[in-house]
Amino acid sequence: MAVIPMQKVQLIVYDQDVEATLEVIQRLGALEFKAVEDLSVAKSQKIESPNAQLLPLVQHAVQFLEPYAPKVSLWRTLREGSVTELTEDEIMTRMQATDVVKSVVTDLEELQVEFAEKRQIVRALEEKKTILEDWKELPIALKDLSTKRTVTRLVTRERDSEEKLEHQITEKLGETELPYSLVVISDTKVAVTLPKDDHSLMQAEQWIESIGATIISTPEGKETPKNELRIVEEKLAVANDELALLHDQAEHFAISHYKNLCVATEVLSWQRDRYAVIDSAATTKHTTVFGGWLDSTKRTIIEAEFAKVGVAAVFVELQPADGEEPPVEIVNHSFIQPFEAVTRLYGMPGSKDLDPTIFLAGFFFLFFGMSLTDVGYGLFLMAVSLIILTLFKVAPAIRMFSKLLFFVGLATVLVGMLFGGYLGIAPEYIPDFLKALQVYDPIGNPLPVFYTALGLGVIQVMAGMIIKIYSDYRNGQVLDGVLDQGPWLFVFVMLIVYLGISTGYVTELTESQAINLLYVGVAMIVLASMRKADTVFGAIQKALLSLYNSIGYFSDILSYSRLLALGLATTALAFAVNLIASMVFDVPYVGAILALAILVVGHLFTLAVNTLGAFIHSARLQFVEFFGKFISGTGRQFTPLSRTRKYIAVKDD
Amino acid sequence: MESLIGVGLVFAGAAISAALGFSGSAIGMGHAGQAAAGVLSEKPQLFGKMLLMQALPGSQGIYGLVGAFLILSFSGILGGGGVEAITTATGLQYLMAGIPIGVAGYFSGMFQGIVAAAGVSMIAKDESNMGRAIVLSVMVETWAIFGVLISFILLISIA
């Protein structure tokens, strides 16, 4: 339920235990490494991972086999999960079985070479076939295109001119004394036979190209294009059969090895990451010294694990340098944890800030509900979430998001009841017991919703100020916290009291008394802000700036009016979908089916669009209007040495 | 006839509020979305942050919608009753009330989008700039909120 305290540490490890120590550290994911700079010891030599050469080969093999991997249905993937479950012992076995992986990768490399060669042959044959198809009417054998005294050029042109190619060539070559003969295949294809003389040939080719025609490269062969085409087609059929055979082999390979190679990639990547941190270490005669930031809540577990594995490694705690900020990670109770997704979307709070997750959870829950305000949509979101959580085996991040979906679905149901939102169904069709629960009528009378939204804004802004006082108290600046936030809180309370007096709810004070107290509050704000100034001019400047803050608070609160608009948008869209469906219902024969289709598609669309809007705008109210009150900066995310998991899930031994 | 013109003017006020707000947001979100799409082609993992940055200039459209509903509600058109009492002069007042929120929403939406697009570049360079990028972008929105405020004050001041 807080920002995890980080310790700046050095980890001193006996040289022979480095690999085992890093394995423990990586498994527990609790130490972010940084280069050791201030030691009078030598920087460690670059040590390459023993499988540094193998990893890219395995990654390449996985990439090659991916298209041939057995296709698994979406349902089965969701039910059984897409990762391989392994115990720690099994992971260790895989790590040691690199010889098997090497042999598989070598076999696969041979297959890849064969594939590449065969594809090259097919491509060349296909290109030749295309040319031969174009020139199959040419009566000259390919071997006769170049004789002792003549050369025949195959000339073609795009269909971009009215004039026939034959006429253009005759006209151009007719201007010269060069002997030539033509075989016309079509309006755009002509075979031109010329004397085999380099100079004349070059000139003729230039003239031909000057009229926009192209001389194509003559295909190899002996027979006429028609006969050659038949030979090429036969060769192509054989090559394609061989390619299909290789394709089958790749599929068999994928069935036997794809999953194992994926697992090997992951295990070898972990090893690469472990060796990469050794570069940042320093060494003495017998030890390696690592530096970094330790998640102090896991220190005891790590040390116990060191003892269990039997490695000689100790942590030495250091004092951070002036201005040095530790990385930030947050942890929350499992009930609140799903709302961490909202905090993480913004980024980590500063290292001295409070973790905002627990404070935003309630507000986010409520604001999301107010933005969607429909019982039907809320129930749908809850149902989707429950299906994912109970029936499917999904990644932890998706599981967490599903829990958040359940909460916001519940909020939508509860708020939807207060707003009378039931899939946009008109009030006259709603049962009386549900109508009795309705408090707001957002379409008929939006003002109460507007005032409620602003009221919630006031509550959240005030909550932000109180949290800021607590945050300052934790950082030993309680006086600053009270003097900066206290007067504003007083003014807010007096404004609420004044509103209560005006509406007759508060009778203990008179209106003039409330106004006088309000003046006192403003004076307190001015005086409190002046304490930080060194000069009279500075004090006046601070006083004016502090009063300018009122504009910020004011705009913050008005921003909550979006809750009214988002709720209204959902109601209006759902109502429109029902209206369109009711209009097509009377169409003969297909009316009912059309209406059903419109209802399903329309409501799914409305749900998707408004759920996204509700999420984004509820999050925005936290980031802009709430976080700004008590979060001083954006912290750097804690990035410990850990196992990045894409293909493997670790199960208990 | 007097009432018809009055109702027409109220509709015009609601339409100005909504249409200008929506247009401002559409332009602004277009600017931010274009920049976000560029970043996502290189860094798809930033989708969540980019989506939020694109959504920021959407507020003006929402305020426009709020304004339109408030105009229709205050005038008595929503919820029924009181339509006959809308004279030309009253209708004109509702029309005027729609202008601050509409015009401020249009321009602030457009310019907030430009600032959000610049913020997108900040985040692309360093993710931890998210908070700063949001604050800079939201500064522009302040003026749309003042538009909402003035429109609201005008509405409650209509006799």
Short mmCIF file of N, CA and C in Angstrom, two decimals, chain A residues 134-254:
data_model
loop_
_atom_site.label_atom_id
_atom_site.label_comp_id
_atom_site.label_asym_id
_atom_site.label_seq_id
_atom_site.Cartn_x
_atom_site.Cartn_y
_atom_site.Cartn_z
N ASP A 134 4.96 -14.31 -72.66
CA ASP A 134 4.79 -13.09 -73.47
C ASP A 134 5.25 -13.30 -74.91
N TRP A 135 6.31 -14.16 -75.09
CA TRP A 135 6.93 -14.30 -76.41
C TRP A 135 6.70 -15.68 -77.03
N LYS A 136 5.67 -16.37 -76.57
CA LYS A 136 5.49 -17.75 -77.04
C LYS A 136 5.14 -17.84 -78.54
N GLU A 137 4.71 -16.71 -79.14
CA GLU A 137 4.38 -16.72 -80.58
C GLU A 137 5.63 -16.50 -81.45
N LEU A 138 6.77 -16.23 -80.83
CA LEU A 138 8.00 -15.97 -81.60
C LEU A 138 8.47 -17.27 -82.27
N PRO A 139 8.59 -17.27 -83.60
CA PRO A 139 8.94 -18.52 -84.29
C PRO A 139 10.43 -18.84 -84.26
N ILE A 140 11.26 -17.98 -83.69
CA ILE A 140 12.71 -18.21 -83.69
C ILE A 140 13.11 -19.00 -82.45
N ALA A 141 13.98 -20.00 -82.62
CA ALA A 141 14.47 -20.76 -81.46
C ALA A 141 15.38 -19.85 -80.64
N LEU A 142 15.40 -20.02 -79.32
CA LEU A 142 16.18 -19.13 -78.45
C LEU A 142 17.67 -19.19 -78.77
N LYS A 143 18.14 -20.39 -79.20
CA LYS A 143 19.57 -20.51 -79.51
C LYS A 143 19.94 -19.71 -80.78
N ASP A 144 18.92 -19.41 -81.61
CA ASP A 144 19.18 -18.66 -82.85
C ASP A 144 19.05 -17.15 -82.67
N LEU A 145 18.76 -16.72 -81.46
CA LEU A 145 18.65 -15.27 -81.25
C LEU A 145 20.02 -14.59 -81.36
N SER A 146 21.04 -15.39 -81.18
CA SER A 146 22.39 -14.86 -81.39
C SER A 146 23.16 -15.84 -82.28
N THR A 147 23.38 -15.44 -83.57
CA THR A 147 24.12 -16.31 -84.49
C THR A 147 25.49 -15.69 -84.74
N LYS A 148 26.19 -16.26 -85.71
CA LYS A 148 27.54 -15.76 -86.02
C LYS A 148 27.48 -14.33 -86.54
N ARG A 149 26.42 -13.99 -87.34
CA ARG A 149 26.38 -12.69 -88.00
C ARG A 149 25.25 -11.78 -87.49
N THR A 150 24.29 -12.35 -86.81
CA THR A 150 23.14 -11.51 -86.39
C THR A 150 22.82 -11.69 -84.89
N VAL A 151 22.12 -10.66 -84.42
CA VAL A 151 21.59 -10.70 -83.04
C VAL A 151 20.13 -10.27 -83.11
N THR A 152 19.26 -11.01 -82.38
CA THR A 152 17.84 -10.61 -82.35
C THR A 152 17.50 -10.07 -80.97
N ARG A 153 16.96 -8.85 -80.97
CA ARG A 153 16.57 -8.21 -79.71
C ARG A 153 15.04 -8.27 -79.56
N LEU A 154 14.60 -8.61 -78.35
CA LEU A 154 13.16 -8.65 -78.08
C LEU A 154 12.75 -7.30 -77.51
N VAL A 155 11.93 -6.59 -78.25
CA VAL A 155 11.59 -5.20 -77.87
C VAL A 155 10.11 -5.14 -77.47
N THR A 156 9.87 -4.43 -76.41
CA THR A 156 8.48 -4.29 -75.93
C THR A 156 8.22 -2.86 -75.49
N ARG A 157 6.97 -2.51 -75.44
CA ARG A 157 6.62 -1.16 -75.01
C ARG A 157 5.28 -1.19 -74.29
N GLU A 158 5.12 -0.28 -73.31
CA GLU A 158 3.83 -0.18 -72.60
C GLU A 158 2.78 0.31 -73.59
N ARG A 159 1.52 0.00 -73.28
CA ARG A 159 0.45 0.45 -74.18
C ARG A 159 0.12 1.92 -73.91
N ASP A 160 1.08 2.78 -74.19
CA ASP A 160 0.84 4.20 -73.92
C ASP A 160 0.83 5.04 -75.18
N SER A 161 0.81 4.37 -76.34
CA SER A 161 0.80 5.14 -77.59
C SER A 161 -0.17 4.49 -78.58
N GLU A 162 -0.77 5.33 -79.40
CA GLU A 162 -1.70 4.84 -80.40
C GLU A 162 -0.94 4.11 -81.51
N GLU A 163 0.28 4.61 -81.79
CA GLU A 163 1.06 4.09 -82.90
C GLU A 163 1.63 2.71 -82.58
N LYS A 164 1.64 1.82 -83.58
CA LYS A 164 2.17 0.48 -83.36
C LYS A 164 3.69 0.53 -83.21
N LEU A 165 4.22 -0.36 -82.37
CA LEU A 165 5.66 -0.39 -82.11
C LEU A 165 6.44 -0.68 -83.40
N GLU A 166 5.86 -1.58 -84.21
CA GLU A 166 6.49 -1.96 -85.48
C GLU A 166 6.74 -0.72 -86.35
N HIS A 167 5.69 0.18 -86.44
CA HIS A 167 5.83 1.39 -87.26
C HIS A 167 6.86 2.33 -86.70
N GLN A 168 6.87 2.44 -85.37
CA GLN A 168 7.83 3.35 -84.73
C GLN A 168 9.26 2.91 -85.01
N ILE A 169 9.50 1.57 -84.90
CA ILE A 169 10.86 1.05 -85.11
C ILE A 169 11.25 1.20 -86.58
N THR A 170 10.33 0.87 -87.47
CA THR A 170 10.60 0.98 -88.91
C THR A 170 10.97 2.42 -89.25
N GLU A 171 10.19 3.35 -88.70
CA GLU A 171 10.43 4.77 -88.98
C GLU A 171 11.82 5.20 -88.49
N LYS A 172 12.14 4.77 -87.26
CA LYS A 172 13.40 5.20 -86.64
C LYS A 172 14.61 4.57 -87.34
N LEU A 173 14.53 3.23 -87.54
CA LEU A 173 15.68 2.54 -88.15
C LEU A 173 15.76 2.83 -89.64
N GLY A 174 14.59 3.23 -90.26
CA GLY A 174 14.56 3.55 -91.69
C GLY A 174 15.38 4.79 -92.00
N GLU A 175 15.52 5.67 -90.98
CA GLU A 175 16.30 6.89 -91.18
C GLU A 175 17.80 6.57 -91.30
N THR A 176 18.19 5.38 -90.90
CA THR A 176 19.61 4.98 -90.93
C THR A 176 19.82 4.00 -92.09
N GLU A 177 21.07 3.69 -92.28
CA GLU A 177 21.35 2.71 -93.34
C GLU A 177 21.56 1.34 -92.76
N LEU A 178 21.19 1.17 -91.52
CA LEU A 178 21.42 -0.09 -90.81
C LEU A 178 20.45 -1.18 -91.32
N PRO A 179 20.99 -2.35 -91.76
CA PRO A 179 20.07 -3.41 -92.18
C PRO A 179 19.39 -4.03 -90.96
N TYR A 180 18.13 -4.37 -91.09
CA TYR A 180 17.40 -5.00 -89.99
C TYR A 180 16.22 -5.77 -90.54
N SER A 181 15.71 -6.72 -89.71
CA SER A 181 14.44 -7.37 -90.08
C SER A 181 13.59 -7.50 -88.82
N LEU A 182 12.27 -7.47 -89.00
CA LEU A 182 11.35 -7.49 -87.85
C LEU A 182 10.46 -8.73 -87.87
N VAL A 183 10.20 -9.26 -86.68
CA VAL A 183 9.14 -10.27 -86.54
C VAL A 183 8.13 -9.67 -85.57
N VAL A 184 6.93 -9.41 -86.06
CA VAL A 184 5.94 -8.73 -85.22
C VAL A 184 5.13 -9.77 -84.44
N ILE A 185 5.13 -9.64 -83.11
CA ILE A 185 4.35 -10.55 -82.26
C ILE A 185 3.00 -9.92 -81.93
N SER A 186 3.05 -8.61 -81.59
CA SER A 186 1.81 -7.87 -81.33
C SER A 186 2.10 -6.39 -81.54
N ASP A 187 1.11 -5.53 -81.24
CA ASP A 187 1.29 -4.09 -81.42
C ASP A 187 2.41 -3.55 -80.53
N THR A 188 2.66 -4.27 -79.43
CA THR A 188 3.66 -3.75 -78.47
C THR A 188 4.87 -4.67 -78.34
N LYS A 189 4.94 -5.73 -79.14
CA LYS A 189 6.08 -6.66 -79.05
C LYS A 189 6.62 -6.96 -80.44
N VAL A 190 7.91 -6.68 -80.58
CA VAL A 190 8.55 -6.91 -81.87
C VAL A 190 9.94 -7.49 -81.64
N ALA A 191 10.33 -8.52 -82.45
CA ALA A 191 11.70 -9.03 -82.40
C ALA A 191 12.48 -8.38 -83.54
N VAL A 192 13.57 -7.69 -83.22
CA VAL A 192 14.36 -6.96 -84.21
C VAL A 192 15.69 -7.68 -84.40
N THR A 193 15.96 -8.11 -85.66
CA THR A 193 17.23 -8.78 -85.95
C THR A 193 18.19 -7.77 -86.57
N LEU A 194 19.40 -7.70 -85.97
CA LEU A 194 20.38 -6.68 -86.39
C LEU A 194 21.72 -7.35 -86.67
N PRO A 195 22.59 -6.69 -87.43
CA PRO A 195 23.91 -7.27 -87.67
C PRO A 195 24.73 -7.33 -86.38
N LYS A 196 25.57 -8.37 -86.25
CA LYS A 196 26.34 -8.54 -85.01
C LYS A 196 27.61 -7.70 -85.07
N ASP A 197 27.37 -6.39 -84.90
CA ASP A 197 28.50 -5.46 -84.93
C ASP A 197 28.27 -4.52 -83.74
N ASP A 198 29.26 -4.47 -82.86
CA ASP A 198 29.08 -3.77 -81.58
C ASP A 198 28.60 -2.33 -81.75
N HIS A 199 29.22 -1.59 -82.68
CA HIS A 199 28.88 -0.17 -82.84
C HIS A 199 27.44 0.00 -83.34
N SER A 200 27.12 -0.77 -84.43
CA SER A 200 25.76 -0.66 -84.98
C SER A 200 24.73 -1.10 -83.97
N LEU A 201 25.08 -2.15 -83.24
CA LEU A 201 24.14 -2.71 -82.26
C LEU A 201 23.84 -1.69 -81.16
N MET A 202 24.89 -1.03 -80.71
CA MET A 202 24.72 -0.05 -79.63
C MET A 202 23.87 1.12 -80.11
N GLN A 203 24.14 1.55 -81.36
CA GLN A 203 23.38 2.67 -81.92
C GLN A 203 21.91 2.31 -82.07
N ALA A 204 21.68 1.10 -82.60
CA ALA A 204 20.30 0.66 -82.81
C ALA A 204 19.56 0.56 -81.48
N GLU A 205 20.25 0.07 -80.49
CA GLU A 205 19.61 -0.06 -79.18
C GLU A 205 19.25 1.31 -78.61
N GLN A 206 20.14 2.28 -78.81
CA GLN A 206 19.86 3.64 -78.33
C GLN A 206 18.64 4.23 -79.02
N TRP A 207 18.55 3.99 -80.35
CA TRP A 207 17.40 4.51 -81.11
C TRP A 207 16.10 3.86 -80.61
N ILE A 208 16.20 2.56 -80.40
CA ILE A 208 15.00 1.85 -79.94
C ILE A 208 14.54 2.39 -78.58
N GLU A 209 15.50 2.59 -77.70
CA GLU A 209 15.15 3.08 -76.36
C GLU A 209 14.66 4.53 -76.41
N SER A 210 15.13 5.28 -77.47
CA SER A 210 14.71 6.68 -77.57
C SER A 210 13.23 6.81 -77.90
N ILE A 211 12.62 5.78 -78.44
CA ILE A 211 11.16 5.87 -78.72
C ILE A 211 10.35 5.32 -77.53
N GLY A 212 11.02 5.09 -76.39
CA GLY A 212 10.31 4.66 -75.17
C GLY A 212 10.11 3.16 -75.08
N ALA A 213 10.76 2.40 -75.97
CA ALA A 213 10.61 0.94 -75.92
C ALA A 213 11.70 0.34 -75.03
N THR A 214 11.49 -0.90 -74.60
CA THR A 214 12.46 -1.58 -73.72
C THR A 214 12.95 -2.85 -74.38
N ILE A 215 14.28 -3.06 -74.28
CA ILE A 215 14.83 -4.32 -74.79
C ILE A 215 14.92 -5.26 -73.61
N ILE A 216 14.22 -6.40 -73.67
CA ILE A 216 14.23 -7.30 -72.51
C ILE A 216 15.38 -8.30 -72.63
N SER A 217 15.87 -8.75 -71.47
CA SER A 217 16.99 -9.69 -71.51
C SER A 217 16.50 -11.03 -72.06
N THR A 218 17.27 -11.58 -72.96
CA THR A 218 16.86 -12.80 -73.65
C THR A 218 16.95 -14.00 -72.72
N PRO A 219 15.88 -14.76 -72.57
CA PRO A 219 15.95 -15.93 -71.70
C PRO A 219 16.86 -17.01 -72.30
N GLU A 220 17.48 -17.78 -71.39
CA GLU A 220 18.36 -18.85 -71.87
C GLU A 220 17.52 -20.02 -72.38
N GLY A 221 18.07 -20.78 -73.36
CA GLY A 221 17.35 -21.94 -73.87
C GLY A 221 17.72 -22.24 -75.30
N LYS A 222 17.25 -23.40 -75.80
CA LYS A 222 17.60 -23.80 -77.17
C LYS A 222 16.38 -23.76 -78.07
N GLU A 223 15.25 -24.16 -77.55
CA GLU A 223 14.03 -24.33 -78.35
C GLU A 223 13.35 -22.99 -78.61
N THR A 224 12.24 -23.07 -79.33
CA THR A 224 11.41 -21.88 -79.52
C THR A 224 10.75 -21.56 -78.18
N PRO A 225 10.35 -20.29 -77.96
CA PRO A 225 9.73 -19.93 -76.67
C PRO A 225 8.58 -20.86 -76.29
N LYS A 226 7.79 -21.31 -77.28
CA LYS A 226 6.63 -22.15 -76.99
C LYS A 226 7.10 -23.47 -76.37
N ASN A 227 8.13 -24.09 -76.97
CA ASN A 227 8.63 -25.37 -76.44
C ASN A 227 9.35 -25.17 -75.12
N GLU A 228 10.10 -24.04 -75.05
CA GLU A 228 10.83 -23.75 -73.80
C GLU A 228 9.84 -23.57 -72.65
N LEU A 229 8.71 -22.94 -72.97
CA LEU A 229 7.69 -22.68 -71.94
C LEU A 229 7.22 -24.00 -71.32
N ARG A 230 7.03 -24.99 -72.19
CA ARG A 230 6.57 -26.30 -71.70
C ARG A 230 7.63 -26.92 -70.76
N ILE A 231 8.89 -26.79 -71.18
CA ILE A 231 9.98 -27.35 -70.35
C ILE A 231 10.04 -26.63 -68.99
N VAL A 232 9.94 -25.29 -69.05
CA VAL A 232 10.00 -24.50 -67.79
C VAL A 232 8.83 -24.86 -66.88
N GLU A 233 7.66 -25.04 -67.46
CA GLU A 233 6.48 -25.38 -66.63
C GLU A 233 6.68 -26.72 -65.92
N GLU A 234 7.28 -27.65 -66.65
CA GLU A 234 7.55 -28.96 -66.03
C GLU A 234 8.55 -28.81 -64.87
N LYS A 235 9.62 -28.03 -65.12
CA LYS A 235 10.63 -27.81 -64.07
C LYS A 235 10.02 -27.11 -62.86
N LEU A 236 9.15 -26.14 -63.16
CA LEU A 236 8.52 -25.37 -62.08
C LEU A 236 7.64 -26.27 -61.21
N ALA A 237 6.92 -27.18 -61.87
CA ALA A 237 6.05 -28.11 -61.12
C ALA A 237 6.88 -28.97 -60.17
N VAL A 238 8.03 -29.45 -60.70
CA VAL A 238 8.92 -30.29 -59.86
C VAL A 238 9.45 -29.46 -58.68
N ALA A 239 9.91 -28.23 -58.98
CA ALA A 239 10.48 -27.38 -57.92
C ALA A 239 9.43 -27.05 -56.86
N ASN A 240 8.20 -26.79 -57.31
CA ASN A 240 7.13 -26.48 -56.34
C ASN A 240 6.81 -27.68 -55.47
N ASP A 241 6.85 -28.88 -56.08
CA ASP A 241 6.63 -30.10 -55.28
C ASP A 241 7.70 -30.25 -54.21
N GLU A 242 8.94 -29.98 -54.62
CA GLU A 242 10.05 -30.08 -53.65
C GLU A 242 9.92 -29.05 -52.54
N LEU A 243 9.44 -27.85 -52.94
CA LEU A 243 9.23 -26.78 -51.94
C LEU A 243 8.13 -27.19 -50.95
N ALA A 244 7.09 -27.82 -51.48
CA ALA A 244 5.99 -28.28 -50.62
C ALA A 244 6.50 -29.32 -49.62
N LEU A 245 7.41 -30.16 -50.13
CA LEU A 245 8.00 -31.19 -49.26
C LEU A 245 8.78 -30.54 -48.11
N LEU A 246 9.54 -29.50 -48.47
CA LEU A 246 10.30 -28.78 -47.44
C LEU A 246 9.35 -28.10 -46.44
N HIS A 247 8.25 -27.60 -46.98
CA HIS A 247 7.22 -26.97 -46.15
C HIS A 247 6.70 -27.98 -45.12
N ASP A 248 6.44 -29.21 -45.60
CA ASP A 248 5.97 -30.28 -44.70
C ASP A 248 7.01 -30.57 -43.63
N GLN A 249 8.27 -30.61 -44.08
CA GLN A 249 9.35 -30.88 -43.12
C GLN A 249 9.40 -29.79 -42.04
N ALA A 250 9.23 -28.52 -42.49
CA ALA A 250 9.25 -27.39 -41.53
C ALA A 250 8.09 -27.53 -40.55
N GLU A 251 6.94 -27.98 -41.06
CA GLU A 251 5.77 -28.15 -40.17
C GLU A 251 6.03 -29.24 -39.14
N HIS A 252 6.63 -30.33 -39.58
CA HIS A 252 6.97 -31.42 -38.65
C HIS A 252 7.98 -30.93 -37.61
N PHE A 253 8.93 -30.16 -38.11
CA PHE A 253 9.94 -29.58 -37.23
C PHE A 253 9.27 -28.72 -36.16
N ALA A 254 8.31 -27.89 -36.63
CA ALA A 254 7.62 -26.96 -35.71
C ALA A 254 6.82 -27.75 -34.66
#
